[in-house]
Short mmCIF file of C-alpha atoms in Angstrom, two decimals:
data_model
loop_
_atom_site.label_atom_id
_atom_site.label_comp_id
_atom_site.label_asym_id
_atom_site.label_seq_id
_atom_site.Cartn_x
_atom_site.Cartn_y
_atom_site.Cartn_z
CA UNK A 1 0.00 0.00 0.00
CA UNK A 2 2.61 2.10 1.02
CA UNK A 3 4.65 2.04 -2.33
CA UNK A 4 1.20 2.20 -4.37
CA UNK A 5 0.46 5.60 -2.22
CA UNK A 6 3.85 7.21 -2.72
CA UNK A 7 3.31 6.41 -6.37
CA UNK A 8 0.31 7.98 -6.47
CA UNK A 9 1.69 10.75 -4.60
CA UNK A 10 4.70 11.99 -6.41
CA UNK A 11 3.43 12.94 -10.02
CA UNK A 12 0.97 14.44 -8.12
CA UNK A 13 3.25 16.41 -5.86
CA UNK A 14 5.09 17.53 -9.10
CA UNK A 15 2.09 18.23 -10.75
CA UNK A 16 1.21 20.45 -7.98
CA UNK A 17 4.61 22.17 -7.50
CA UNK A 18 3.92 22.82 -11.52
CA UNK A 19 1.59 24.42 -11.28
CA UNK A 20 2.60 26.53 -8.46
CA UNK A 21 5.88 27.22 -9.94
CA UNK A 22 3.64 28.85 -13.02
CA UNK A 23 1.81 31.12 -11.05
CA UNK A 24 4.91 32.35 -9.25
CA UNK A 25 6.63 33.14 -12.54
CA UNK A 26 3.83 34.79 -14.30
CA UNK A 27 3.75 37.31 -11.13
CA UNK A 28 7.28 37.52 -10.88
CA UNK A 29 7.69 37.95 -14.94
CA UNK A 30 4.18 39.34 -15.29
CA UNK A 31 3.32 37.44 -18.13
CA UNK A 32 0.91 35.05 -19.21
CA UNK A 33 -0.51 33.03 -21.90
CA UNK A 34 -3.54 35.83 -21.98
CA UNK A 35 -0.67 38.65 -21.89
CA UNK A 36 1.36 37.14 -24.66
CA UNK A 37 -1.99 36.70 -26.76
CA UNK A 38 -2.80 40.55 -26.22
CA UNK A 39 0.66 41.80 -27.11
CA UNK A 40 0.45 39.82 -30.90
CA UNK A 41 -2.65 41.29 -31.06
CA UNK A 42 -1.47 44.91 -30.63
CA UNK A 43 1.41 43.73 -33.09
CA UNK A 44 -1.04 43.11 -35.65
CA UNK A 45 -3.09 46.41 -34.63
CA UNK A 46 -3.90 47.57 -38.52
CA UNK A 47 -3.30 44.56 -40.00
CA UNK A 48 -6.95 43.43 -41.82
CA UNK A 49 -7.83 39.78 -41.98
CA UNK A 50 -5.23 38.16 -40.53
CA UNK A 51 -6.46 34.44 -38.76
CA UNK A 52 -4.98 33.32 -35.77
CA UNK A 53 -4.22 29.55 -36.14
CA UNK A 54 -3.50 26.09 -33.85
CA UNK A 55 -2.75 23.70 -36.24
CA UNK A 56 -2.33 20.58 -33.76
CA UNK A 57 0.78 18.38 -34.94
CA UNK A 58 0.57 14.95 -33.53
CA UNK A 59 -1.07 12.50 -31.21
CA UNK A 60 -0.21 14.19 -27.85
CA UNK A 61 -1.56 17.38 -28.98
CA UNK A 62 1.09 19.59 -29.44
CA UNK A 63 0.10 22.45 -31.65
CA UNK A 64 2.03 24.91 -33.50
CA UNK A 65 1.00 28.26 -33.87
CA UNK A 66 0.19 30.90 -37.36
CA UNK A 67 -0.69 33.63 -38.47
CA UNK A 68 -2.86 33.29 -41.54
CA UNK A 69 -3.34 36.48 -44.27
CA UNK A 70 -5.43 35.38 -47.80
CA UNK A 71 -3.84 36.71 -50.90
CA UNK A 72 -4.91 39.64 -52.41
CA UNK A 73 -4.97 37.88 -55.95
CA UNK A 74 -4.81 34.07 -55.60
CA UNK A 75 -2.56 33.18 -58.12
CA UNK A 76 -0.88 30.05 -56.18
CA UNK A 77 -2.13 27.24 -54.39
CA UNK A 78 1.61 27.25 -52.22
CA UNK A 79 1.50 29.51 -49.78
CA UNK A 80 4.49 31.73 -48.43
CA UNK A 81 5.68 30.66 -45.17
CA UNK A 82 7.43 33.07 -42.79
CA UNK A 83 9.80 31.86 -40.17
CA UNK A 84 11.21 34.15 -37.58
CA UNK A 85 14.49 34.77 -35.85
CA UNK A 86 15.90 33.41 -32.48
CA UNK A 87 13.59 35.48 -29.61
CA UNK A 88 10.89 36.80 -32.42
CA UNK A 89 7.54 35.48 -33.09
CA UNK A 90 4.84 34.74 -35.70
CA UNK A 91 3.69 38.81 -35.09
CA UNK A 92 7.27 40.40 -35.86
CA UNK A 93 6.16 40.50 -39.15
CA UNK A 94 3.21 42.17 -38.92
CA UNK A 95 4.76 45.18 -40.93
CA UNK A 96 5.39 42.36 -43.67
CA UNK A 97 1.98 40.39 -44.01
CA UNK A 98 0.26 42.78 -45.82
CA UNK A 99 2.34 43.89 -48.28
CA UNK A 100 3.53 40.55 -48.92
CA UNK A 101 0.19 39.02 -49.62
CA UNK A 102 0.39 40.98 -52.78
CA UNK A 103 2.90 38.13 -54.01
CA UNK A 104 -0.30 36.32 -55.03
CA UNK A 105 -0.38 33.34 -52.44
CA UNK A 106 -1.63 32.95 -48.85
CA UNK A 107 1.34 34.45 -46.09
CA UNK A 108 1.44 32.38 -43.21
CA UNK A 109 3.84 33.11 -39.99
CA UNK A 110 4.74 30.43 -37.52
CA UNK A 111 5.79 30.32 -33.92
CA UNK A 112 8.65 28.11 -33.92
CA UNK A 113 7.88 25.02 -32.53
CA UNK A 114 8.44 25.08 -29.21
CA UNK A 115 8.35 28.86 -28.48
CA UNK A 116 5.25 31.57 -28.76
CA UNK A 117 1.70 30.65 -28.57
CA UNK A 118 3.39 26.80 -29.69
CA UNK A 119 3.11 24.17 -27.48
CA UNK A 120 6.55 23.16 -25.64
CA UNK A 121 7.56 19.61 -25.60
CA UNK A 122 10.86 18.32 -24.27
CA UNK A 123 13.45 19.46 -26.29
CA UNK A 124 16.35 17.39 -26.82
CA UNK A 125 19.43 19.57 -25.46
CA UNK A 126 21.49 16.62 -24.49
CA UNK A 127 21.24 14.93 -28.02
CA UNK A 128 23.28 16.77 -30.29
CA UNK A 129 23.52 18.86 -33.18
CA UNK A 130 21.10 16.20 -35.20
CA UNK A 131 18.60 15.49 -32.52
CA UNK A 132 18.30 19.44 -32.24
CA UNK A 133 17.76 19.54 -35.79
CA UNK A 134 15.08 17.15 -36.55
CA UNK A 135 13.16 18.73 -33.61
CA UNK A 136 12.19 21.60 -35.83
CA UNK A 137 12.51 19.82 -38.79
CA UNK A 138 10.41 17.21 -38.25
CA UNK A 139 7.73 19.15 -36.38
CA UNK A 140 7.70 22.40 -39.06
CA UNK A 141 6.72 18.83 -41.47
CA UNK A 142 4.18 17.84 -39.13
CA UNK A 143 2.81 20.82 -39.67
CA UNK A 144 2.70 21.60 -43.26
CA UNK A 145 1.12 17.92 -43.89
CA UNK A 146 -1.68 19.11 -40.96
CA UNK A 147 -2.04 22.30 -43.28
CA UNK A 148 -2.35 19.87 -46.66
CA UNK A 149 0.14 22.02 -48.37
CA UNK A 150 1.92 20.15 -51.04
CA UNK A 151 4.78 22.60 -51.55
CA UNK A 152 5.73 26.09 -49.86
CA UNK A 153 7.78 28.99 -50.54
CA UNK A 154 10.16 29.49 -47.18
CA UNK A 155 11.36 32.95 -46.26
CA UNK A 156 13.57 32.39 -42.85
CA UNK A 157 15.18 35.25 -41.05
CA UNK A 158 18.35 34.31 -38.72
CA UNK A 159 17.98 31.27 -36.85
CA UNK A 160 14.71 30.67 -38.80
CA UNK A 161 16.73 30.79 -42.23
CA UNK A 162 19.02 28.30 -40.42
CA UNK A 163 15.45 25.70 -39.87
CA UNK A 164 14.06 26.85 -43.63
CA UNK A 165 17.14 25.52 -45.18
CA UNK A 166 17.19 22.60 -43.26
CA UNK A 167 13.95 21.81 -43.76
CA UNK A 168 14.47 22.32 -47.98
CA UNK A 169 17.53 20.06 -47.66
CA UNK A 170 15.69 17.47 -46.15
CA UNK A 171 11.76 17.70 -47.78
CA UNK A 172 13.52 19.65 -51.38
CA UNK A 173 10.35 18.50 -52.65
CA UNK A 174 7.82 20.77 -51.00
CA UNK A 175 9.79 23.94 -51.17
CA UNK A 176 8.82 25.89 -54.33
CA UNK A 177 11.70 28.84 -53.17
CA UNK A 178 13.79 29.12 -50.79
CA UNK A 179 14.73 33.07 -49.26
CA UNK A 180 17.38 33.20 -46.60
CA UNK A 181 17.07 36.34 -44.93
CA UNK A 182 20.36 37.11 -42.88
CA UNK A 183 20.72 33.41 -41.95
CA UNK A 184 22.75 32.41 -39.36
CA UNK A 185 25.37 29.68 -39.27
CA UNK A 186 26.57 29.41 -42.54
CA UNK A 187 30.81 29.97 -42.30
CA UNK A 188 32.89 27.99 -40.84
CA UNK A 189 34.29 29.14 -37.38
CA UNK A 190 36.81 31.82 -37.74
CA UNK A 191 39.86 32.95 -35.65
CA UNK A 192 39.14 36.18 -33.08
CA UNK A 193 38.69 37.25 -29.64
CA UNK A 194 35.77 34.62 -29.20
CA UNK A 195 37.58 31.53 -30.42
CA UNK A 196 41.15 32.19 -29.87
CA UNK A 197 42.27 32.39 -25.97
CA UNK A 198 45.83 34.07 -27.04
CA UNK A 199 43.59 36.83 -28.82
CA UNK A 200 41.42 37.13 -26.43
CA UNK A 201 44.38 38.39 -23.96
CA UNK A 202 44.82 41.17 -25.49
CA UNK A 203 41.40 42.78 -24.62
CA UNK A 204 41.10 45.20 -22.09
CA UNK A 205 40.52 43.22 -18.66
CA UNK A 206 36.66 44.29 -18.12
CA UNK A 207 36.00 43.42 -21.44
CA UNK A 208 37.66 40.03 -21.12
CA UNK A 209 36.32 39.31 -18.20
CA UNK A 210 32.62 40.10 -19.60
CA UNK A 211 33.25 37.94 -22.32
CA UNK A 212 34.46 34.91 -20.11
CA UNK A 213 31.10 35.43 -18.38
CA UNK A 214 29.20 35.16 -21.31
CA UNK A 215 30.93 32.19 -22.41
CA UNK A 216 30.50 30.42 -19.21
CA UNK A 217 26.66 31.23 -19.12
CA UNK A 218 26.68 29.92 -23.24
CA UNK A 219 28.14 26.84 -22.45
CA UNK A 220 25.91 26.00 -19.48
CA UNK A 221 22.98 26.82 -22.21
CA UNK A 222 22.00 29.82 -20.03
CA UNK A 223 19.46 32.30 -22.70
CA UNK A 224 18.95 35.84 -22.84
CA UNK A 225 14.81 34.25 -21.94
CA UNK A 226 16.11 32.88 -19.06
CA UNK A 227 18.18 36.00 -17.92
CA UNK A 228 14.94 38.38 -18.67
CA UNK A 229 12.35 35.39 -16.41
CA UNK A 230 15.11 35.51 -13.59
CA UNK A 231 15.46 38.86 -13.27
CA UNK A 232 11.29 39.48 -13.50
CA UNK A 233 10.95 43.74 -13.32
CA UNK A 234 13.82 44.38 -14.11
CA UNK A 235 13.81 41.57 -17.20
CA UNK A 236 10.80 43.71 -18.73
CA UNK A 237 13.35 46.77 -18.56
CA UNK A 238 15.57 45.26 -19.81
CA UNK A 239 13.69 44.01 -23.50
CA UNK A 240 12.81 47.88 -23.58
CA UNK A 241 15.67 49.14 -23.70
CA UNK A 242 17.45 46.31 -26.09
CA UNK A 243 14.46 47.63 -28.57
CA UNK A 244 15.13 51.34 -28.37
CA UNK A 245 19.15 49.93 -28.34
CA UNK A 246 18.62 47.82 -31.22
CA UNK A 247 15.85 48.40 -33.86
CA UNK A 248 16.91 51.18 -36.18
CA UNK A 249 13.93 52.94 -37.62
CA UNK A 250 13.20 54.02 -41.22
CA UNK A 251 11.73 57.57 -42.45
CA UNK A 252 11.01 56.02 -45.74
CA UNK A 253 7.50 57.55 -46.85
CA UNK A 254 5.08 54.90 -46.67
CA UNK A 255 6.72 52.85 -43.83
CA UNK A 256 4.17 51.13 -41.63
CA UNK A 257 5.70 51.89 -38.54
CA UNK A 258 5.95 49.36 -35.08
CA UNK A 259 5.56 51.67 -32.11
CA UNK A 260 8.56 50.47 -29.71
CA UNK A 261 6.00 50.06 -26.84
CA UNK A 262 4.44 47.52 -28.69
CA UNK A 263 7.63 45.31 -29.95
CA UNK A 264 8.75 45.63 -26.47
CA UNK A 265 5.88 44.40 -24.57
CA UNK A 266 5.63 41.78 -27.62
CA UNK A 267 9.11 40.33 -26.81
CA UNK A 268 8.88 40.49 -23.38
CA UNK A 269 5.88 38.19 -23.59
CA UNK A 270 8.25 35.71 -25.46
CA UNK A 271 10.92 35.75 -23.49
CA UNK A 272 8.73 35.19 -20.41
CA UNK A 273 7.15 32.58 -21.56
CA UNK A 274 8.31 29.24 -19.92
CA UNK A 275 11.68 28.04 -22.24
CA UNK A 276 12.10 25.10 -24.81
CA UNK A 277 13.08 26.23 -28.30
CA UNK A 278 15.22 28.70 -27.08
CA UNK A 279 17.40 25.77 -25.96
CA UNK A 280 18.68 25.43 -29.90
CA UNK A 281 21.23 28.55 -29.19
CA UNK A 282 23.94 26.90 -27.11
CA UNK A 283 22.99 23.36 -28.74
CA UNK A 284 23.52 24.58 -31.90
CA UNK A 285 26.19 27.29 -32.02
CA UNK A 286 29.50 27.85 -30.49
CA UNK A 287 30.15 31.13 -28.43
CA UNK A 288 30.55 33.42 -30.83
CA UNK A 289 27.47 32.12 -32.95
CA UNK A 290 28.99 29.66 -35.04
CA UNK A 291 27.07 26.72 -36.19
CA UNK A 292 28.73 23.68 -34.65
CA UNK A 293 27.77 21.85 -38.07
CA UNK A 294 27.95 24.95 -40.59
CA UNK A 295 25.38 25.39 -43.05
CA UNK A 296 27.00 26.09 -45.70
CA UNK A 297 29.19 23.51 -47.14
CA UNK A 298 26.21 21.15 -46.22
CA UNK A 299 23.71 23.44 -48.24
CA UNK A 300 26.14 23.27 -51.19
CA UNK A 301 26.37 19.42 -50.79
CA UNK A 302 22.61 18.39 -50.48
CA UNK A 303 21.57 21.11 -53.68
CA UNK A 304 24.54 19.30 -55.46
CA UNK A 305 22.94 16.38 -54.97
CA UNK A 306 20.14 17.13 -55.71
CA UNK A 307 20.37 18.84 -59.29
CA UNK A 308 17.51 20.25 -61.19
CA UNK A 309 15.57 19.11 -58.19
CA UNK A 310 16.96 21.40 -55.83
CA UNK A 311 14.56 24.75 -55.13
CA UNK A 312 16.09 28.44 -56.22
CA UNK A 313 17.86 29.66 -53.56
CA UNK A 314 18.03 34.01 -52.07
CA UNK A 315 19.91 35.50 -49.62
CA UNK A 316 18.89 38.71 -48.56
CA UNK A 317 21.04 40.74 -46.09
CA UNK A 318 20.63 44.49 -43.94
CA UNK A 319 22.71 47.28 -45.19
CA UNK A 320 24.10 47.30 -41.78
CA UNK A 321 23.57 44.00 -40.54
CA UNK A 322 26.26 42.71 -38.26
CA UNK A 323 25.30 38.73 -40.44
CA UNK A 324 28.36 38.64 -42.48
CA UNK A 325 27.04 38.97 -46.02
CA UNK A 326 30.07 37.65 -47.37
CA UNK A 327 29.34 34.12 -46.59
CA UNK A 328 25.92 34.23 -48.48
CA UNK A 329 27.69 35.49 -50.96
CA UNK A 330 30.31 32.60 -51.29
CA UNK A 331 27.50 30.21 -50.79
CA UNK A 332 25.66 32.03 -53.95
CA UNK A 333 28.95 31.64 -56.14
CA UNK A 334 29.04 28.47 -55.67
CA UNK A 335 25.96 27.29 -56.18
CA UNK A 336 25.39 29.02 -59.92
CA UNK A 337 22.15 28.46 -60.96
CA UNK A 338 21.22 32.26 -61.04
CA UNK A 339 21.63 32.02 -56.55
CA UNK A 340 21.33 35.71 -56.29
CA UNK A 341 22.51 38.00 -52.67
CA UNK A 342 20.76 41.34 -52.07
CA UNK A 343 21.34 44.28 -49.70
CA UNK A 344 18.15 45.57 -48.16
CA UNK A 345 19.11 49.07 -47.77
CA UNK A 346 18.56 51.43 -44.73
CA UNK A 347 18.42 48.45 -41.89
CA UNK A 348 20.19 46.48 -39.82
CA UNK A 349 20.08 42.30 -38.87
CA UNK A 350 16.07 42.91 -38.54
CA UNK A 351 15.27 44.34 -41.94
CA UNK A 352 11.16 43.54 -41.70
CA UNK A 353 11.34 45.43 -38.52
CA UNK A 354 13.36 48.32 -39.14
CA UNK A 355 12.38 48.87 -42.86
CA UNK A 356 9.04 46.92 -43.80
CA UNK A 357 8.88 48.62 -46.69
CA UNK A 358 11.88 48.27 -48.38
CA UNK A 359 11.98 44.74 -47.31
CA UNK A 360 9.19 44.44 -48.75
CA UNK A 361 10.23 45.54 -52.05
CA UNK A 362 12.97 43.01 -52.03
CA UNK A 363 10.74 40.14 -51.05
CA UNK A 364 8.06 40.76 -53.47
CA UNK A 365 10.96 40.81 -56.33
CA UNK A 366 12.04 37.88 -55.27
CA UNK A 367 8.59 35.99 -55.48
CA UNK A 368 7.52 37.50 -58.24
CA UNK A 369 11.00 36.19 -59.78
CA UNK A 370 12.31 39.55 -60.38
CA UNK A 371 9.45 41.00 -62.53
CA UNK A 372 10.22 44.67 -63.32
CA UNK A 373 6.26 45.17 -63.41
CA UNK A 374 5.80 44.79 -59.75
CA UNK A 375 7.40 47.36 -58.22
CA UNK A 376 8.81 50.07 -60.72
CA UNK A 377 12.39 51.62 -59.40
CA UNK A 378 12.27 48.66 -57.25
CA UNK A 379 16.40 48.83 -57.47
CA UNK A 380 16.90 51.94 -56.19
CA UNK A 381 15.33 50.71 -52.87
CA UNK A 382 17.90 47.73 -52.52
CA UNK A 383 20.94 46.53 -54.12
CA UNK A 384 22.37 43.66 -55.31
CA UNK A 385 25.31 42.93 -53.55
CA UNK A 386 27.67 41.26 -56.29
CA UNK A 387 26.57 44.64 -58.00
CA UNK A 388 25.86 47.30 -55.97
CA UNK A 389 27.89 46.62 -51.87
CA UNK A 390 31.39 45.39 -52.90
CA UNK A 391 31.41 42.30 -50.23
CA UNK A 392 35.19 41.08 -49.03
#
């Protein structure tokens, strides 16, 4: 009896301290499923007929979440599929979904799996580089079979270019196009401060010492989420003034603009939110940022392999984004087949963000397959890098 009773008792004991841990961190983080569901709403404040979407993705009922915005002009069954960067969410490009449903197909945005209004299963952190992998992978599948979409066009940004390619490398046939916006991970590791202890040195002390921290907290997979739900008030402070710190902001005429109030309180809700996905930083890439499997020579590999099967392939990159655009570039040169690199001028690493509307520009020459009708001047809003930003 006694066994049978502590049985009983433990899951439920764990179940209970579960729960009570939640309602401790949503005070202490003030944040909440309900508060997370408000702030993508504001985010999408002006943004007609966009459907909010749980698409569940198996048997236990995990569910990943979308934002859903018709086309204007159907012109193509495959929709385009949006997949944001590391500490983003399905919302960030609310200053895109509009604009971009002019491409003539359904825009959908996804939480990653795993992070935002998603469901969080375990995530494998202790199973390497692959395991990591085919968690995204496998579930992003899930989902588009769920969604009966037979093929997709995949626009990634950062980490979420990192997934899109993996996913076209491993399911080439449902990807119509592939964009890489600023993707991270592609170079191999290169020497510097970061990687090289003799460099490293030769930094001022405080600055060396900040960057041992850093690397200490990296390699015991400790995430700017976690820092923000430890430090609860002073977290939400903290997102507010990254956003003022880090999103530059465009004066182009037309430019739907994100109020910061709302990006902040938008990514404050993410990173509050109880971890998983997040995980894929330190199990992924080295301090520093560097893929611990790079995506590039294994990009050029699979598409090799592939042939005539493999889907067209564009890199788009900020004017000033600290993603080395170089290593697209490369990537591009060697892949032929009319790979094509362009500068989206007047922004940074978060291009949708800081200049929707240029961005936009780009995109929609891109999908459109660079058709000179769709936007007229559209090259004196961006650049192509092998012609237009010199890249070393």
């Amino acid at each position: 009896f006694g066994s049978s009773f502590l049985g009983f008792l433990c899951p439920s004991c764990w179940a209970i301290l579960g729960m009570a841990w939640n309602v401790v961190r949503s005070c202490w983080t003030n944040s909440s499923d309900e508060k997370l569901a408000d702030a993508e709403k504001a985010m999408l404040r002006g943004v007609q007929g966009v459907v909010a979407h749980d698409v569940t993705i198996d048997s236990s009922g995990n569910t990943v979440h979308s934002l859903r915005l018709p086309a204007i002009s159907v012109q193509s069954t495959h929709p385009l599929v949006l997949v944001h960067g590391f500490g983003m969410g399905a919302a960030s490009w609310s200053g895109s979904l509009e604009a971009l449903s002019g491409c003539g197909r359904d825009v959908v945005s996804i939480d990653w799996p795993g992070s935002g209004r998603s469901t969080r299963p375990s995530f494998p952190l202790r199973g390497g580089v692959e395991a990591c992998e085919s968690f995204f992978v496998e579930r992003i599948e899930a989902w588009r079979q769920a969604c009966g979409f037979e093929r997709m066009v995949l626009l990634g940004h950062s980490f979420g270019g990192y997934f899109s390619a993996l996913y076209a490398m491993t399911y080439p046939q449902h990807v119509e196009k592939l964009i890489l916006a600023s993707p991270v991970g592609l170079g191999e590791k290169k020497d510097g401060p970061l990687t090289v202890p003799a460099l490293r040195k030769k930094l001022p002390w405080r600055r060396r010492a900040l960057v041992n921290f850093i690397e200490m907290m990296w390699t015991r997979h400790w995430t700017p989420q976690a820092a923000v739900r430890t430090l609860g008030p002073c977290g939400r402070r903290l997102v507010r003034l990254f956003v003022r710190r880090r999103f530059q902001r465009s004066q182009h005429a037309g430019t739907r603009e994100l109020h910061d109030e709302a990006i902040a309180e938008y990514m404050h809700q993410l990173f509050a939110q109880p971890g998983c996905a997040e995980n894929c930083l330190g199990a992924l890439l080295d301090f520093g940022g560097w893929a611990k499997a790079p995506l590039g020579p294994r990009l050029l590999q699979r598409f090799e392999e592939l042939g005539s099967a493999a889907p067209p392939v564009t890199f788009l990159y900020g004017e000033h984004d600290w993603m080395d655009a170089s290593e697209g570039q490369k990537v591009a040169d060697a892949m032929g087949r009319e790979t094509r690199v362009f500068i989206v001028r007047g922004s940074g690493h978060q291009m949708f963000v800081e200049n929707p509307s240029t961005f936009n520009t780009a995109a929609l020459h891109v999908l459109k397959d660079g058709d000179g009708d769709v936007h007229e001047g559209a090259f004196h809003l961006f650049g192509s890098a092998q012609a237009d930003k010199p890249l070393s």
